Tab-separated table of C-alpha atoms in Angstrom:
chain	number	residue	atom	x	y	z
A	224	MET	CA	-1.918	7.351	22.744
A	225	CYS	CA	-4.936	7.896	24.916
A	226	SER	CA	-4.929	11.702	24.843
A	227	ILE	CA	-8.059	13.389	23.550
A	228	GLU	CA	-6.075	15.229	20.942
A	229	ASN	CA	-4.690	11.898	19.561
A	230	ILE	CA	-8.235	10.317	19.442
A	231	SER	CA	-9.639	13.440	17.713
A	232	LEU	CA	-6.919	13.300	15.115
A	233	ALA	CA	-7.506	9.532	14.693
A	234	HIS	CA	-11.121	10.056	14.011
A	235	ASN	CA	-10.419	12.831	11.381
A	236	LYS	CA	-8.082	10.512	9.597
A	237	ALA	CA	-10.302	7.500	9.884
A	238	LYS	CA	-13.449	9.189	8.639
A	239	LYS	CA	-11.772	10.304	5.230
A	240	GLY	CA	-14.010	8.866	2.536
A	241	LYS	CA	-16.550	7.411	5.029
A	242	ARG	CA	-18.550	10.467	6.063
A	243	HIS	CA	-21.702	8.750	4.834
A	244	TYR	CA	-21.180	5.965	7.282
A	245	SER	CA	-24.053	5.948	9.927
A	246	GLU	CA	-21.353	5.430	12.681
A	247	VAL	CA	-19.265	8.318	11.497
A	248	LYS	CA	-22.442	10.601	11.673
A	249	MET	CA	-23.014	9.257	15.227
A	250	VAL	CA	-19.665	10.301	16.440
A	251	GLU	CA	-19.824	13.637	14.591
A	252	ALA	CA	-23.043	14.510	16.373
A	253	ASN	CA	-21.421	14.527	19.720
A	254	PRO	CA	-17.654	13.855	19.233
A	255	MET	CA	-16.230	14.683	22.781
A	256	ARG	CA	-18.759	12.289	24.392
A	257	TYR	CA	-17.439	9.518	22.197
A	258	PHE	CA	-13.808	10.683	22.466
A	259	LYS	CA	-14.007	10.578	26.257
A	260	ALA	CA	-15.753	7.189	26.386
A	261	LEU	CA	-12.947	5.740	24.180
A	262	GLN	CA	-10.145	7.342	26.160
A	263	LYS	CA	-11.728	5.773	29.374
A	264	LEU	CA	-11.923	2.369	27.506
A	265	LEU	CA	-8.210	2.536	26.452
A	266	LEU	CA	-6.980	3.619	29.820
A	267	SER	CA	-8.780	0.837	31.763
A	268	GLY	CA	-7.468	-1.696	29.320
A	269	GLY	CA	-10.930	-2.774	28.454
A	270	TYR	CA	-10.744	-2.482	24.782
A	271	ARG	CA	-11.498	-5.716	22.948
A	272	THR	CA	-11.685	-5.986	19.043
A	273	ALA	CA	-15.235	-6.400	17.729
A	274	SER	CA	-16.390	-9.263	15.535
A	275	TYR	CA	-15.260	-8.995	11.833
A	276	VAL	CA	-17.555	-8.865	8.903
A	277	ALA	CA	-16.164	-11.039	6.182
A	278	MET	CA	-16.415	-9.843	2.532
A	279	VAL	CA	-14.946	-11.117	-0.812
A	280	LYS	CA	-13.404	-8.276	-3.005
A	281	GLN	CA	-12.278	-8.688	-6.698
A	282	CYS	CA	-8.851	-6.927	-6.869
A	283	SER	CA	-6.733	-7.078	-10.143
A	284	GLY	CA	-8.395	-10.322	-11.142
A	285	LYS	CA	-7.919	-12.031	-7.766
A	286	GLN	CA	-10.485	-12.776	-5.102
A	287	ARG	CA	-9.377	-11.251	-1.679
A	288	ASP	CA	-11.095	-12.089	1.596
A	289	ILE	CA	-11.577	-8.765	3.261
A	290	MET	CA	-12.364	-8.469	7.096
A	291	LYS	CA	-14.197	-5.268	8.070
A	292	LEU	CA	-14.372	-3.755	11.632
A	293	PRO	CA	-16.837	-1.276	12.889
A	294	TYR	CA	-15.801	2.322	12.586
A	295	TYR	CA	-16.216	3.151	16.348
A	296	PRO	CA	-14.302	2.356	18.254
A	297	ASP	CA	-12.089	-0.135	16.219
A	298	ARG	CA	-10.851	1.752	13.257
A	299	ILE	CA	-10.289	4.923	15.525
A	300	VAL	CA	-8.230	2.831	17.943
A	301	HIS	CA	-6.075	1.417	15.063
A	302	HIS	CA	-5.263	5.022	13.928
A	303	CYS	CA	-4.597	6.038	17.475
A	304	ILE	CA	-1.978	3.251	17.673
A	305	VAL	CA	-0.328	4.001	14.159
A	306	GLN	CA	-0.123	7.792	14.889
A	307	VAL	CA	2.087	7.296	17.945
A	308	LEU	CA	4.090	4.132	16.907
A	309	ALA	CA	4.589	4.913	13.159
A	310	LYS	CA	7.604	7.217	13.935
A	311	VAL	CA	9.216	4.246	15.942
A	312	TRP	CA	8.438	1.638	13.399
A	313	TYR	CA	9.379	3.692	10.242
A	314	LYS	CA	12.971	4.085	11.734
A	315	SER	CA	13.573	0.360	11.398
A	316	ILE	CA	12.454	0.092	7.633
A	317	ILE	CA	14.984	0.341	4.896
A	318	ARG	CA	14.811	3.157	2.296
A	319	ASP	CA	13.617	0.851	-0.568
A	320	THR	CA	10.453	-0.254	1.046
A	321	PHE	CA	7.438	1.624	-0.246
A	322	ALA	CA	4.152	0.485	1.181
A	323	CYS	CA	2.128	2.572	3.522
A	324	ILE	CA	5.078	4.911	4.454
A	325	PRO	CA	4.383	8.658	4.031
A	326	GLY	CA	6.551	10.081	1.238
A	327	ARG	CA	7.380	6.615	-0.037
A	328	GLY	CA	4.652	5.629	-2.192
A	329	ILE	CA	4.264	3.998	-5.581
A	330	HIS	CA	5.797	6.929	-7.419
A	331	ASP	CA	8.754	7.156	-5.109
A	332	GLY	CA	9.489	3.533	-5.881
A	333	VAL	CA	9.107	4.282	-9.576
A	334	ARG	CA	11.737	7.109	-9.308
A	335	ARG	CA	14.116	4.762	-7.354
A	336	ILE	CA	13.895	2.007	-9.939
A	337	LYS	CA	14.291	4.441	-12.852
A	338	ALA	CA	17.511	5.583	-11.224
A	339	ALA	CA	18.779	2.101	-10.765
A	340	LEU	CA	18.160	1.082	-14.152
A	341	ARG	CA	20.592	3.927	-15.377
A	342	ASP	CA	23.160	1.354	-14.270
A	343	GLN	CA	22.601	-0.829	-17.322
A	344	SER	CA	25.518	-3.279	-16.784
A	345	ALA	CA	24.592	-4.080	-13.110
A	346	THR	CA	20.772	-4.500	-13.711
A	347	THR	CA	20.702	-6.835	-16.715
A	348	PHE	CA	18.509	-9.425	-15.112
A	349	CYS	CA	15.545	-9.191	-12.584
A	350	LEU	CA	14.283	-11.460	-9.880
A	351	LYS	CA	10.640	-10.966	-9.108
A	352	MET	CA	8.989	-12.974	-6.212
A	353	ASP	CA	6.466	-12.747	-3.517
A	354	ALA	CA	4.967	-14.806	-0.678
A	355	GLN	CA	2.198	-17.318	-0.849
A	356	LYS	CA	-0.946	-15.816	0.989
A	357	PHE	CA	1.202	-13.409	2.901
A	358	TYR	CA	-1.085	-11.779	5.339
A	359	PRO	CA	-3.021	-14.888	6.202
A	360	SER	CA	0.276	-16.729	6.726
A	361	ILE	CA	1.857	-14.217	9.268
A	362	ASP	CA	2.755	-16.160	12.406
A	363	HIS	CA	1.376	-14.506	15.546
A	364	ALA	CA	4.231	-15.437	17.782
A	365	ILE	CA	6.910	-14.268	15.447
A	366	LEU	CA	5.102	-10.913	14.706
A	367	LYS	CA	4.819	-10.348	18.489
A	368	GLN	CA	8.501	-11.013	18.939
A	369	ILE	CA	9.316	-8.541	16.299
A	370	ILE	CA	7.154	-5.763	17.893
A	371	ARG	CA	8.745	-6.392	21.238
A	372	ARG	CA	12.252	-5.541	19.807
A	373	LYS	CA	11.099	-1.825	19.793
A	374	LEU	CA	8.309	-1.456	22.272
A	375	LYS	CA	8.471	-2.156	25.987
A	376	ASP	CA	5.194	-0.564	27.303
A	377	ARG	CA	3.105	-3.456	28.678
A	378	ARG	CA	-0.314	-1.846	28.247
A	379	VAL	CA	0.366	-0.971	24.549
A	380	LEU	CA	1.867	-4.489	23.894
A	381	SER	CA	-1.251	-6.063	25.547
A	382	MET	CA	-3.573	-3.993	23.316
A	383	ILE	CA	-1.620	-4.973	20.159
A	384	ASP	CA	-1.538	-8.528	21.235
A	385	GLU	CA	-5.311	-8.596	21.516
A	386	ILE	CA	-5.621	-7.212	17.998
A	387	ILE	CA	-3.213	-9.580	16.539
A	388	ASP	CA	-4.996	-12.598	18.213
A	389	SER	CA	-8.481	-11.327	17.166
A	390	THR	CA	-8.182	-13.785	14.209
A	391	ARG	CA	-7.059	-17.313	14.389
A	392	HIS	CA	-4.451	-17.157	11.490
A	393	GLY	CA	-2.410	-14.327	10.114
A	394	VAL	CA	-3.595	-10.662	10.060
A	395	PRO	CA	-6.821	-9.761	8.196
A	396	ILE	CA	-6.633	-7.910	4.925
A	397	GLY	CA	-8.700	-4.738	5.610
A	398	ASN	CA	-7.343	-3.915	9.025
A	399	TYR	CA	-5.566	-0.517	9.109
A	400	LEU	CA	-2.808	-2.045	11.216
A	401	SER	CA	-2.125	-5.030	9.079
A	402	GLN	CA	-0.281	-3.171	6.472
A	403	HIS	CA	2.025	-2.007	9.146
A	404	PHE	CA	2.456	-5.397	10.609
A	405	GLY	CA	3.335	-6.710	7.193
A	406	ASN	CA	6.085	-4.204	6.771
A	407	LEU	CA	7.484	-4.903	10.180
A	408	TYR	CA	7.298	-8.745	9.508
A	409	LEU	CA	9.647	-8.491	6.467
A	410	SER	CA	11.816	-5.746	7.771
A	411	GLY	CA	14.394	-8.030	9.053
A	412	TYR	CA	14.555	-9.751	5.681
A	413	ASP	CA	15.022	-6.342	4.111
A	414	HIS	CA	17.996	-5.624	6.334
A	415	TRP	CA	19.436	-9.016	5.982
A	416	MET	CA	19.281	-8.624	2.111
A	417	LYS	CA	20.772	-5.303	2.161
A	418	GLU	CA	23.411	-5.554	4.928
A	419	VAL	CA	24.392	-9.243	5.042
A	420	VAL	CA	23.816	-10.527	1.592
A	421	GLY	CA	24.794	-7.182	-0.052
A	422	CYS	CA	21.987	-6.531	-2.583
A	423	ARG	CA	22.365	-3.025	-3.926
A	424	TYR	CA	19.377	-2.997	-6.137
A	425	TYR	CA	16.585	-4.507	-3.890
A	426	TYR	CA	13.073	-3.153	-3.625
A	427	ARG	CA	9.870	-4.286	-1.804
A	428	TYR	CA	6.145	-3.369	-1.909
A	429	CYS	CA	4.193	-5.323	0.670
A	430	ASP	CA	5.462	-8.877	-0.074
A	431	ASP	CA	6.378	-8.154	-3.726
A	432	VAL	CA	10.140	-8.236	-4.021
A	433	VAL	CA	12.301	-7.070	-6.945
A	434	ILE	CA	16.017	-7.607	-6.974
A	435	LEU	CA	18.238	-6.408	-9.962
A	436	HIS	CA	21.690	-7.875	-10.802
A	437	GLU	CA	24.109	-8.571	-13.708
A	438	SER	CA	24.251	-12.264	-13.039
A	439	LYS	CA	21.249	-14.744	-13.623
A	440	ASP	CA	23.076	-17.338	-11.422
A	441	ARG	CA	23.408	-14.863	-8.559
A	442	LEU	CA	19.712	-14.020	-8.680
A	443	HIS	CA	18.779	-17.951	-8.682
A	444	ALA	CA	21.015	-18.185	-5.513
A	445	LEU	CA	19.260	-15.221	-3.945
A	446	ARG	CA	15.841	-16.908	-4.576
A	447	ASN	CA	17.068	-20.018	-2.732
A	448	ALA	CA	18.405	-18.025	0.093
A	449	THR	CA	15.061	-16.176	0.342
A	450	GLN	CA	13.118	-19.435	0.497
A	451	ARG	CA	15.274	-20.859	3.183
A	452	TYR	CA	15.014	-17.455	5.244
A	453	TRP	CA	11.316	-17.096	4.820
A	454	SER	CA	10.722	-20.872	5.798
A	455	GLN	CA	13.172	-20.959	8.593
A	456	ARG	CA	12.636	-17.639	10.299
A	457	LEU	CA	9.229	-16.215	9.152
A	458	ASN	CA	7.225	-19.435	8.529
A	459	LEU	CA	6.391	-18.219	5.078
A	460	CYS	CA	6.311	-19.939	1.633
A	461	LEU	CA	7.685	-18.532	-1.525
A	462	LYS	CA	4.906	-18.550	-4.135
A	463	SER	CA	5.814	-20.821	-7.126
A	464	ASN	CA	5.360	-17.964	-9.726
A	465	TRP	CA	8.864	-16.431	-9.087
A	466	GLN	CA	10.688	-15.399	-12.230
A	467	VAL	CA	14.304	-14.500	-13.229
A	468	PHE	CA	14.447	-12.788	-16.715
A	469	PRO	CA	16.332	-10.208	-18.826
A	470	VAL	CA	14.978	-6.766	-18.026
A	471	ASP	CA	14.918	-5.583	-21.769
A	472	VAL	CA	13.168	-8.579	-23.034
A	473	ARG	CA	10.156	-8.665	-20.597
A	474	GLY	CA	10.278	-5.433	-18.584
A	475	ILE	CA	9.778	-5.366	-14.738
A	476	ASP	CA	6.150	-5.504	-13.963
A	477	PHE	CA	6.100	-3.550	-10.582
A	478	LEU	CA	4.108	-0.813	-8.994
A	479	GLY	CA	1.735	-0.510	-11.828
A	480	TYR	CA	4.330	-0.046	-14.469
A	481	ARG	CA	6.554	-1.985	-16.759
A	482	PHE	CA	10.126	-0.806	-16.549
A	483	PHE	CA	12.745	-1.210	-19.192
A	484	HIS	CA	16.201	0.238	-19.636
A	485	GLY	CA	15.551	3.836	-21.145
A	486	TYR	CA	11.709	3.868	-20.928
A	487	THR	CA	8.633	2.893	-18.793
A	488	LEU	CA	5.209	1.922	-19.732
A	489	LEU	CA	1.910	1.593	-17.978
A	490	ARG	CA	0.982	-1.927	-16.776
A	491	LYS	CA	-1.277	-3.431	-19.407
A	492	SER	CA	-4.123	-4.034	-17.114
A	493	ILE	CA	-4.040	-0.295	-15.943
A	494	ALA	CA	-3.844	0.879	-19.607
A	495	THR	CA	-6.887	-1.223	-20.457
A	496	ARG	CA	-9.029	0.009	-17.618
A	497	MET	CA	-8.004	3.579	-18.506
A	498	LYS	CA	-9.174	3.207	-22.122
A	499	ARG	CA	-12.367	1.677	-21.055
A	500	ARG	CA	-13.056	4.485	-18.463
A	501	MET	CA	-12.093	7.350	-20.858
A	502	LYS	CA	-14.583	6.264	-23.407
A	503	GLN	CA	-17.225	5.998	-20.616
A	504	VAL	CA	-16.433	9.612	-19.466
A	505	LYS	CA	-16.345	11.119	-22.995
A	506	ASN	CA	-19.704	9.518	-24.007
A	507	ASN	CA	-21.481	10.135	-20.655
A	508	TRP	CA	-19.874	13.112	-19.141
A	509	THR	CA	-23.082	15.250	-19.174
A	510	ARG	CA	-24.869	12.700	-17.041
A	511	MET	CA	-22.007	12.368	-14.504
A	512	ALA	CA	-21.090	14.412	-11.463
A	513	PRO	CA	-18.292	16.912	-12.292
A	514	GLU	CA	-16.222	15.498	-9.373
A	515	SER	CA	-16.257	11.892	-11.001
A	516	VAL	CA	-15.434	13.243	-14.420
A	517	VAL	CA	-12.335	15.286	-13.199
A	518	SER	CA	-11.048	12.722	-10.862
A	519	SER	CA	-11.272	10.041	-13.265
A	520	VAL	CA	-9.342	11.825	-15.984
A	521	MET	CA	-6.805	13.561	-13.644
A	522	SER	CA	-5.917	10.170	-11.807
A	523	TYR	CA	-5.075	8.440	-15.102
A	524	GLU	CA	-3.200	11.555	-16.348
A	525	GLY	CA	-1.229	11.356	-13.058
A	526	TRP	CA	-0.266	7.737	-13.634
A	527	MET	CA	1.002	8.565	-17.267
A	528	ARG	CA	3.078	11.440	-16.163
A	529	HIS	CA	5.638	8.858	-14.572
A	530	ALA	CA	5.666	6.818	-17.948
A	531	ASN	CA	6.482	7.165	-21.613
A	532	CYS	CA	2.760	7.451	-22.764
A	533	LEU	CA	2.652	10.402	-24.992
A	534	ASN	CA	0.710	8.595	-27.770
A	535	LEU	CA	-1.634	6.863	-25.364
A	536	LYS	CA	-2.519	10.230	-23.709
A	537	LYS	CA	-3.013	11.897	-27.146
A	538	VAL	CA	-5.460	9.199	-28.133
A	539	PHE	CA	-7.390	8.624	-24.908
A	540	ILE	CA	-7.096	12.137	-23.011
A	541	ASP	CA	-7.480	13.926	-26.338
A	542	ALA	CA	-8.229	17.714	-26.797
A	543	ASP	CA	-12.038	17.203	-26.414
A	544	LEU	CA	-11.666	15.447	-23.069
A	545	GLN	CA	-9.199	18.131	-21.881
A	546	GLN	CA	-11.653	20.760	-22.741
A	547	ILE	CA	-14.414	19.057	-20.877
A	548	VAL	CA	-12.110	18.726	-17.891
A	549	LYS	CA	-11.184	22.490	-17.888
A	550	GLN	CA	-14.880	23.489	-18.453
A	551	LEU	CA	-15.855	21.572	-15.311
A	552	SER	CA	-12.850	22.705	-13.312
A	553	ALA	CA	-13.607	26.255	-14.011
A	554	GLY	CA	-17.059	25.895	-12.519
A	555	SER	CA	-18.826	28.860	-10.942
A	556	GLY	CA	-17.020	30.789	-8.171
A	557	LYS	CA	-13.661	30.752	-6.514
A	558	LYS	CA	-14.716	28.228	-3.975
A	559	ASN	CA	-15.046	25.431	-6.557
A	560	PRO	CA	-12.687	22.632	-5.293
A	561	LEU	CA	-12.173	21.315	-8.939
A	562	ARG	CA	-10.687	24.741	-10.139
A	563	ARG	CA	-6.947	23.625	-9.748
A	564	CYS	CA	-7.524	20.372	-11.574
A	565	VAL	CA	-6.378	21.409	-15.013
A	566	ILE	CA	-4.223	19.111	-17.303
């Protein structure tokens, strides 16, 4: 964890999308100097989490309190930890958990749910639920106990304990480690649902849980069992907006899509943002950076590839917009990074 190679790799990963940060430029100016200083700090056990900078971010209509740490050394340290411990932690996580696991992102979850819905008789009803203020409610003592089931190195545990205790309650949204802590915190519940309760069609992304079954009564019983488990073992509360409903009447709103038996749609809020953004691009593309135009169009085109959105694509990513993207992607010269971005 403290090797120069691991610290260098952590820096290369942590700086993605942040090259304009003054701290990134500082480290880039003399990387070996900062890597050796950080290595010495970690080996001596002297690393302490810096003070957080609190921000409020609007996310999908919700206000979230984001806690931000300095790039050096804190963000690099978090990546150093994950690079070594991820292979240990991932082994304890079930197949149908999708958040922050390489190769198991949103679209892997989409494929898994589509496959489950082919079994129409066993997926008639859906239970959808999540935890109330999940990250701020994570119990430090329980989280430390869960981590100690796999890790025994006292120095590593001491450093992780210090990071966990750097906030009074829960784990902060914005920390790179927090999403991994969240997965570990609910991993025991995942195994309990799959192996003890026997839920065949169970899926989780962060704290959002979807369970499919043929019986509405069975799903209500699972909701009550979840409430007891979370309350007694994890000190979590089930959010009051849980739902049990027929899949083909409402569709499963999960992972940015709405799933039905036989077809899949984009979530309404994503489709609305896409329509607004495509109109902006089409009207102002000559005044926009080529990278911004191509990335905007291609990102939404990628979302629609996994849904039944042919008419939506024809209307909002029409022939004129496709021609604009191809023109900008062609660029000048073979080194243009946009050349491969063709619809």
